[in-house]
């Protein structure tokens, strides 16, 4: 009986372990939402990732919890020297005035607390200087169905820079950056419904075993 109690306790403890809640980027979508144009050199790559639209002016990005955010450079098409930075320059990448094919390159990771993000910056030698989230030059690619002034949540975002927003090449493909959020230290972890059910069952098993043990002791007496 003692072994049964120990087994029940171990099962209960194991089943009671919480499942980590996934941290997400929450994008406050600006207006308007536009289709990725055909002259975007990376349209097919973005489509393959399930992205067909983008938001820019008035957009916001926040994190639902503390996260490790990983940055990757994906490609560039520009006639100027463009760059992206995050964390006040802790993450940075620069590309000269040439075409760089879609090819993910790791840039590093930073830890962010929950809340608004405001230190992701694109800049260009062509005049578009220090363009952050919410500016027309800073695009955030979206899946079909995203609507202006709505909300889009994902743990992966694709960002696109347009260094000549008033030019003919207005398509946010001058630099593409991918950012991925991963939960940091189990922040916001909560038991899943199935775990709650198994936890209750575990307590019931412990209680039943305890009652049988008391009953056996009474008979022996």
PDB file of C-alpha atoms in Angstrom:
ATOM      1  CA  UNK A   1       0.000   0.000   0.000  1.00  0.00           C
ATOM      2  CA  UNK A   2       2.884   2.335   0.789  1.00  0.00           C
ATOM      3  CA  UNK A   3       4.230   1.755  -2.711  1.00  0.00           C
ATOM      4  CA  UNK A   4       0.832   2.641  -4.159  1.00  0.00           C
ATOM      5  CA  UNK A   5       0.745   5.879  -2.217  1.00  0.00           C
ATOM      6  CA  UNK A   6       4.219   6.806  -3.387  1.00  0.00           C
ATOM      7  CA  UNK A   7       3.325   5.980  -7.001  1.00  0.00           C
ATOM      8  CA  UNK A   8       0.164   8.054  -6.788  1.00  0.00           C
ATOM      9  CA  UNK A   9       2.096  10.969  -5.340  1.00  0.00           C
ATOM     10  CA  UNK A  10       4.688  10.779  -8.123  1.00  0.00           C
ATOM     11  CA  UNK A  11       1.959  10.606 -10.785  1.00  0.00           C
ATOM     12  CA  UNK A  12       0.184  13.575  -9.237  1.00  0.00           C
ATOM     13  CA  UNK A  13       3.341  15.671  -9.112  1.00  0.00           C
ATOM     14  CA  UNK A  14       4.234  14.842 -12.707  1.00  0.00           C
ATOM     15  CA  UNK A  15       0.772  15.571 -14.035  1.00  0.00           C
ATOM     16  CA  UNK A  16       0.589  18.799 -12.069  1.00  0.00           C
ATOM     17  CA  UNK A  17       3.552  20.292 -13.915  1.00  0.00           C
ATOM     18  CA  UNK A  18       2.245  23.326 -15.856  1.00  0.00           C
ATOM     19  CA  UNK A  19       2.396  23.634 -19.628  1.00  0.00           C
ATOM     20  CA  UNK A  20       4.233  26.772 -20.716  1.00  0.00           C
ATOM     21  CA  UNK A  21       1.999  29.362 -22.328  1.00  0.00           C
ATOM     22  CA  UNK A  22       3.409  30.392 -25.692  1.00  0.00           C
ATOM     23  CA  UNK A  23       4.624  33.977 -25.827  1.00  0.00           C
ATOM     24  CA  UNK A  24       3.393  35.868 -28.889  1.00  0.00           C
ATOM     25  CA  UNK A  25       3.960  39.143 -30.677  1.00  0.00           C
ATOM     26  CA  UNK A  26       0.699  41.091 -30.742  1.00  0.00           C
ATOM     27  CA  UNK A  27       0.499  43.355 -33.780  1.00  0.00           C
ATOM     28  CA  UNK A  28      -1.885  46.287 -33.643  1.00  0.00           C
ATOM     29  CA  UNK A  29      -2.668  46.534 -37.346  1.00  0.00           C
ATOM     30  CA  UNK A  30      -2.560  49.992 -38.885  1.00  0.00           C
ATOM     31  CA  UNK A  31      -4.629  51.316 -41.758  1.00  0.00           C
ATOM     32  CA  UNK A  32      -4.757  50.530 -44.600  1.00  0.00           C
ATOM     33  CA  UNK A  33      -3.788  46.874 -45.022  1.00  0.00           C
ATOM     34  CA  UNK A  34      -2.297  46.353 -48.484  1.00  0.00           C
ATOM     35  CA  UNK A  35      -1.533  43.284 -50.570  1.00  0.00           C
ATOM     36  CA  UNK A  36       2.138  42.466 -51.075  1.00  0.00           C
ATOM     37  CA  UNK A  37       2.714  43.843 -54.590  1.00  0.00           C
ATOM     38  CA  UNK A  38       3.994  41.759 -57.451  1.00  0.00           C
ATOM     39  CA  UNK A  39       7.185  43.817 -57.719  1.00  0.00           C
ATOM     40  CA  UNK A  40       8.245  42.744 -54.221  1.00  0.00           C
ATOM     41  CA  UNK A  41      11.283  40.569 -54.989  1.00  0.00           C
ATOM     42  CA  UNK A  42      10.438  38.250 -52.114  1.00  0.00           C
ATOM     43  CA  UNK A  43       6.705  37.901 -52.704  1.00  0.00           C
ATOM     44  CA  UNK A  44       6.919  34.164 -53.390  1.00  0.00           C
ATOM     45  CA  UNK A  45       9.017  33.564 -50.264  1.00  0.00           C
ATOM     46  CA  UNK A  46       6.567  35.503 -48.134  1.00  0.00           C
ATOM     47  CA  UNK A  47       3.611  33.704 -49.719  1.00  0.00           C
ATOM     48  CA  UNK A  48       5.280  30.386 -48.881  1.00  0.00           C
ATOM     49  CA  UNK A  49       5.309  31.532 -45.238  1.00  0.00           C
ATOM     50  CA  UNK A  50       1.550  32.221 -45.466  1.00  0.00           C
ATOM     51  CA  UNK A  51       1.916  35.998 -45.794  1.00  0.00           C
ATOM     52  CA  UNK A  52       0.013  37.959 -48.442  1.00  0.00           C
ATOM     53  CA  UNK A  53      -0.569  41.420 -46.954  1.00  0.00           C
ATOM     54  CA  UNK A  54       1.259  44.008 -44.901  1.00  0.00           C
ATOM     55  CA  UNK A  55       0.615  46.849 -42.477  1.00  0.00           C
ATOM     56  CA  UNK A  56       2.873  49.854 -41.900  1.00  0.00           C
ATOM     57  CA  UNK A  57       1.652  53.300 -40.803  1.00  0.00           C
ATOM     58  CA  UNK A  58       0.122  53.310 -37.320  1.00  0.00           C
ATOM     59  CA  UNK A  59       1.044  49.705 -36.545  1.00  0.00           C
ATOM     60  CA  UNK A  60       2.277  48.608 -33.113  1.00  0.00           C
ATOM     61  CA  UNK A  61       4.047  45.502 -31.790  1.00  0.00           C
ATOM     62  CA  UNK A  62       4.026  44.199 -28.227  1.00  0.00           C
ATOM     63  CA  UNK A  63       4.952  40.972 -26.461  1.00  0.00           C
ATOM     64  CA  UNK A  64       2.490  38.965 -24.388  1.00  0.00           C
ATOM     65  CA  UNK A  65       5.214  37.864 -21.958  1.00  0.00           C
ATOM     66  CA  UNK A  66       8.925  37.869 -21.275  1.00  0.00           C
ATOM     67  CA  UNK A  67      10.688  36.315 -24.248  1.00  0.00           C
ATOM     68  CA  UNK A  68      13.937  35.561 -25.968  1.00  0.00           C
ATOM     69  CA  UNK A  69      13.661  37.203 -29.378  1.00  0.00           C
ATOM     70  CA  UNK A  70      15.838  35.858 -32.192  1.00  0.00           C
ATOM     71  CA  UNK A  71      16.628  37.990 -35.248  1.00  0.00           C
ATOM     72  CA  UNK A  72      17.435  36.781 -38.766  1.00  0.00           C
ATOM     73  CA  UNK A  73      18.319  38.661 -41.950  1.00  0.00           C
ATOM     74  CA  UNK A  74      16.495  37.089 -44.899  1.00  0.00           C
ATOM     75  CA  UNK A  75      17.243  39.206 -47.983  1.00  0.00           C
ATOM     76  CA  UNK A  76      17.584  42.673 -49.472  1.00  0.00           C
ATOM     77  CA  UNK A  77      16.817  44.566 -52.659  1.00  0.00           C
ATOM     78  CA  UNK A  78      17.925  48.173 -52.620  1.00  0.00           C
ATOM     79  CA  UNK A  79      19.863  50.825 -54.451  1.00  0.00           C
ATOM     80  CA  UNK A  80      21.069  52.269 -51.143  1.00  0.00           C
ATOM     81  CA  UNK A  81      22.994  51.153 -48.080  1.00  0.00           C
ATOM     82  CA  UNK A  82      20.314  49.985 -45.650  1.00  0.00           C
ATOM     83  CA  UNK A  83      20.496  48.694 -42.098  1.00  0.00           C
ATOM     84  CA  UNK A  84      18.388  47.278 -39.280  1.00  0.00           C
ATOM     85  CA  UNK A  85      19.093  47.498 -35.565  1.00  0.00           C
ATOM     86  CA  UNK A  86      17.461  46.354 -32.322  1.00  0.00           C
ATOM     87  CA  UNK A  87      18.246  46.802 -28.657  1.00  0.00           C
ATOM     88  CA  UNK A  88      20.005  50.108 -29.226  1.00  0.00           C
ATOM     89  CA  UNK A  89      22.498  48.511 -31.601  1.00  0.00           C
ATOM     90  CA  UNK A  90      22.941  45.198 -29.772  1.00  0.00           C
ATOM     91  CA  UNK A  91      21.585  43.575 -32.938  1.00  0.00           C
ATOM     92  CA  UNK A  92      22.549  45.137 -36.263  1.00  0.00           C
ATOM     93  CA  UNK A  93      22.885  44.252 -39.930  1.00  0.00           C
ATOM     94  CA  UNK A  94      23.842  46.391 -42.915  1.00  0.00           C
ATOM     95  CA  UNK A  95      23.568  45.729 -46.645  1.00  0.00           C
ATOM     96  CA  UNK A  96      25.143  47.700 -49.467  1.00  0.00           C
ATOM     97  CA  UNK A  97      23.328  48.774 -52.620  1.00  0.00           C
ATOM     98  CA  UNK A  98      22.853  45.344 -54.143  1.00  0.00           C
ATOM     99  CA  UNK A  99      20.455  42.425 -54.309  1.00  0.00           C
ATOM    100  CA  UNK A 100      20.849  39.713 -51.669  1.00  0.00           C
ATOM    101  CA  UNK A 101      18.822  36.567 -52.329  1.00  0.00           C
ATOM    102  CA  UNK A 102      16.562  35.004 -49.697  1.00  0.00           C
ATOM    103  CA  UNK A 103      18.953  33.208 -47.377  1.00  0.00           C
ATOM    104  CA  UNK A 104      18.383  33.283 -43.583  1.00  0.00           C
ATOM    105  CA  UNK A 105      21.372  34.574 -41.621  1.00  0.00           C
ATOM    106  CA  UNK A 106      21.279  34.523 -37.806  1.00  0.00           C
ATOM    107  CA  UNK A 107      21.888  37.921 -36.193  1.00  0.00           C
ATOM    108  CA  UNK A 108      21.560  36.986 -32.528  1.00  0.00           C
ATOM    109  CA  UNK A 109      19.004  37.127 -29.730  1.00  0.00           C
ATOM    110  CA  UNK A 110      17.827  39.586 -27.086  1.00  0.00           C
ATOM    111  CA  UNK A 111      15.630  39.175 -24.012  1.00  0.00           C
ATOM    112  CA  UNK A 112      12.532  41.410 -23.945  1.00  0.00           C
ATOM    113  CA  UNK A 113      10.002  41.923 -21.172  1.00  0.00           C
ATOM    114  CA  UNK A 114       6.284  41.874 -21.860  1.00  0.00           C
ATOM    115  CA  UNK A 115       4.905  45.065 -23.374  1.00  0.00           C
ATOM    116  CA  UNK A 116       5.459  47.399 -26.296  1.00  0.00           C
ATOM    117  CA  UNK A 117       8.513  47.161 -28.529  1.00  0.00           C
ATOM    118  CA  UNK A 118       9.994  50.420 -29.809  1.00  0.00           C
ATOM    119  CA  UNK A 119      13.686  49.765 -30.475  1.00  0.00           C
ATOM    120  CA  UNK A 120      13.509  48.072 -33.888  1.00  0.00           C
ATOM    121  CA  UNK A 121      14.849  50.554 -36.426  1.00  0.00           C
ATOM    122  CA  UNK A 122      15.451  50.615 -40.179  1.00  0.00           C
ATOM    123  CA  UNK A 123      17.616  53.302 -41.751  1.00  0.00           C
ATOM    124  CA  UNK A 124      18.975  54.063 -45.223  1.00  0.00           C
ATOM    125  CA  UNK A 125      21.596  56.141 -46.966  1.00  0.00           C
ATOM    126  CA  UNK A 126      18.772  57.146 -49.313  1.00  0.00           C
ATOM    127  CA  UNK A 127      17.222  59.462 -46.736  1.00  0.00           C
ATOM    128  CA  UNK A 128      14.864  57.212 -44.772  1.00  0.00           C
ATOM    129  CA  UNK A 129      16.538  57.588 -41.379  1.00  0.00           C
ATOM    130  CA  UNK A 130      15.550  55.935 -38.084  1.00  0.00           C
ATOM    131  CA  UNK A 131      12.244  54.457 -39.245  1.00  0.00           C
ATOM    132  CA  UNK A 132      10.654  52.445 -36.473  1.00  0.00           C
ATOM    133  CA  UNK A 133       7.439  50.514 -35.934  1.00  0.00           C
ATOM    134  CA  UNK A 134       4.406  52.537 -36.989  1.00  0.00           C
ATOM    135  CA  UNK A 135       6.113  54.494 -39.776  1.00  0.00           C
ATOM    136  CA  UNK A 136       5.162  54.027 -43.420  1.00  0.00           C
ATOM    137  CA  UNK A 137       8.596  52.637 -44.222  1.00  0.00           C
ATOM    138  CA  UNK A 138       8.391  49.853 -41.613  1.00  0.00           C
ATOM    139  CA  UNK A 139       6.229  47.033 -42.960  1.00  0.00           C
ATOM    140  CA  UNK A 140       4.900  44.036 -41.016  1.00  0.00           C
ATOM    141  CA  UNK A 141       3.737  41.180 -43.231  1.00  0.00           C
ATOM    142  CA  UNK A 142       0.396  39.534 -42.482  1.00  0.00           C
ATOM    143  CA  UNK A 143      -1.647  36.499 -43.532  1.00  0.00           C
ATOM    144  CA  UNK A 144      -4.874  36.673 -45.517  1.00  0.00           C
ATOM    145  CA  UNK A 145      -7.846  37.848 -43.502  1.00  0.00           C
ATOM    146  CA  UNK A 146      -5.999  40.449 -41.428  1.00  0.00           C
ATOM    147  CA  UNK A 147      -7.978  43.696 -41.283  1.00  0.00           C
ATOM    148  CA  UNK A 148      -7.133  47.322 -40.604  1.00  0.00           C
ATOM    149  CA  UNK A 149      -7.299  48.306 -36.923  1.00  0.00           C
ATOM    150  CA  UNK A 150      -7.465  44.627 -35.947  1.00  0.00           C
ATOM    151  CA  UNK A 151      -5.023  42.434 -34.041  1.00  0.00           C
ATOM    152  CA  UNK A 152      -2.650  39.759 -35.312  1.00  0.00           C
ATOM    153  CA  UNK A 153      -0.798  37.418 -32.941  1.00  0.00           C
ATOM    154  CA  UNK A 154       2.094  35.112 -33.775  1.00  0.00           C
ATOM    155  CA  UNK A 155       5.410  34.067 -32.294  1.00  0.00           C
ATOM    156  CA  UNK A 156       7.090  34.791 -35.663  1.00  0.00           C
ATOM    157  CA  UNK A 157       7.015  38.099 -37.553  1.00  0.00           C
ATOM    158  CA  UNK A 158       8.432  39.118 -40.926  1.00  0.00           C
ATOM    159  CA  UNK A 159       9.450  42.782 -41.249  1.00  0.00           C
ATOM    160  CA  UNK A 160      10.059  44.658 -44.490  1.00  0.00           C
ATOM    161  CA  UNK A 161      11.756  48.012 -45.094  1.00  0.00           C
ATOM    162  CA  UNK A 162      10.889  50.482 -47.848  1.00  0.00           C
ATOM    163  CA  UNK A 163      13.682  53.036 -48.182  1.00  0.00           C
ATOM    164  CA  UNK A 164      11.869  55.109 -50.863  1.00  0.00           C
ATOM    165  CA  UNK A 165       8.273  55.222 -49.668  1.00  0.00           C
ATOM    166  CA  UNK A 166       7.291  57.861 -52.241  1.00  0.00           C
ATOM    167  CA  UNK A 167       9.099  56.218 -55.154  1.00  0.00           C
ATOM    168  CA  UNK A 168       7.927  53.781 -57.796  1.00  0.00           C
ATOM    169  CA  UNK A 169       9.544  50.892 -55.931  1.00  0.00           C
ATOM    170  CA  UNK A 170       7.160  51.110 -52.979  1.00  0.00           C
ATOM    171  CA  UNK A 171       7.027  47.438 -51.943  1.00  0.00           C
ATOM    172  CA  UNK A 172       8.856  46.892 -48.619  1.00  0.00           C
ATOM    173  CA  UNK A 173      11.484  44.506 -49.950  1.00  0.00           C
ATOM    174  CA  UNK A 174      14.598  46.641 -49.416  1.00  0.00           C
ATOM    175  CA  UNK A 175      15.433  44.585 -46.336  1.00  0.00           C
ATOM    176  CA  UNK A 176      13.540  41.633 -44.860  1.00  0.00           C
ATOM    177  CA  UNK A 177      14.003  40.637 -41.209  1.00  0.00           C
ATOM    178  CA  UNK A 178      12.444  37.692 -39.379  1.00  0.00           C
ATOM    179  CA  UNK A 179      11.939  37.783 -35.596  1.00  0.00           C
ATOM    180  CA  UNK A 180      10.957  34.807 -33.451  1.00  0.00           C
ATOM    181  CA  UNK A 181       9.804  34.893 -29.812  1.00  0.00           C
ATOM    182  CA  UNK A 182      10.385  32.016 -27.413  1.00  0.00           C
ATOM    183  CA  UNK A 183       9.142  31.847 -23.835  1.00  0.00           C
ATOM    184  CA  UNK A 184      11.764  32.951 -21.303  1.00  0.00           C
ATOM    185  CA  UNK A 185      11.814  30.978 -18.057  1.00  0.00           C
ATOM    186  CA  UNK A 186       8.249  29.655 -18.205  1.00  0.00           C
ATOM    187  CA  UNK A 187       6.648  33.062 -17.725  1.00  0.00           C
ATOM    188  CA  UNK A 188       2.873  32.848 -17.576  1.00  0.00           C
ATOM    189  CA  UNK A 189       2.833  29.036 -17.423  1.00  0.00           C
ATOM    190  CA  UNK A 190      -0.553  27.567 -16.507  1.00  0.00           C
ATOM    191  CA  UNK A 191      -1.792  23.976 -16.273  1.00  0.00           C
ATOM    192  CA  UNK A 192      -3.679  22.746 -19.311  1.00  0.00           C
ATOM    193  CA  UNK A 193      -7.292  21.528 -18.782  1.00  0.00           C
ATOM    194  CA  UNK A 194      -6.220  17.913 -19.306  1.00  0.00           C
ATOM    195  CA  UNK A 195      -3.529  18.323 -16.655  1.00  0.00           C
ATOM    196  CA  UNK A 196      -6.115  19.661 -14.193  1.00  0.00           C
ATOM    197  CA  UNK A 197      -8.282  16.573 -14.799  1.00  0.00           C
ATOM    198  CA  UNK A 198      -5.367  14.187 -14.284  1.00  0.00           C
ATOM    199  CA  UNK A 199      -4.277  16.108 -11.182  1.00  0.00           C
ATOM    200  CA  UNK A 200      -7.731  15.676  -9.629  1.00  0.00           C
ATOM    201  CA  UNK A 201      -7.686  11.981 -10.535  1.00  0.00           C
ATOM    202  CA  UNK A 202      -4.287  11.650  -8.876  1.00  0.00           C
ATOM    203  CA  UNK A 203      -5.594  13.169  -5.661  1.00  0.00           C
ATOM    204  CA  UNK A 204      -8.530  10.768  -5.807  1.00  0.00           C
ATOM    205  CA  UNK A 205      -6.160   7.807  -6.138  1.00  0.00           C
ATOM    206  CA  UNK A 206      -4.181   8.960  -3.126  1.00  0.00           C
ATOM    207  CA  UNK A 207      -7.387   9.371  -1.102  1.00  0.00           C
ATOM    208  CA  UNK A 208      -8.699   5.933  -2.062  1.00  0.00           C
ATOM    209  CA  UNK A 209      -5.423   4.266  -1.172  1.00  0.00           C
ATOM    210  CA  UNK A 210      -5.379   6.039   2.175  1.00  0.00           C
ATOM    211  CA  UNK A 211      -8.938   4.876   2.985  1.00  0.00           C
ATOM    212  CA  UNK A 212      -8.105   1.256   2.110  1.00  0.00           C
ATOM    213  CA  UNK A 213      -5.050   1.422   4.340  1.00  0.00           C
ATOM    214  CA  UNK A 214      -7.131   2.705   7.301  1.00  0.00           C
ATOM    215  CA  UNK A 215      -9.723  -0.005   6.683  1.00  0.00           C
ATOM    216  CA  UNK A 216      -7.111  -2.744   6.655  1.00  0.00           C
ATOM    217  CA  UNK A 217      -5.654  -1.429   9.898  1.00  0.00           C
ATOM    218  CA  UNK A 218      -9.116  -1.516  11.599  1.00  0.00           C
ATOM    219  CA  UNK A 219      -9.703  -5.161  10.603  1.00  0.00           C
ATOM    220  CA  UNK A 220      -6.293  -6.182  11.902  1.00  0.00           C
ATOM    221  CA  UNK A 221      -7.066  -4.541  15.237  1.00  0.00           C
TER     222      UNK A 221
END
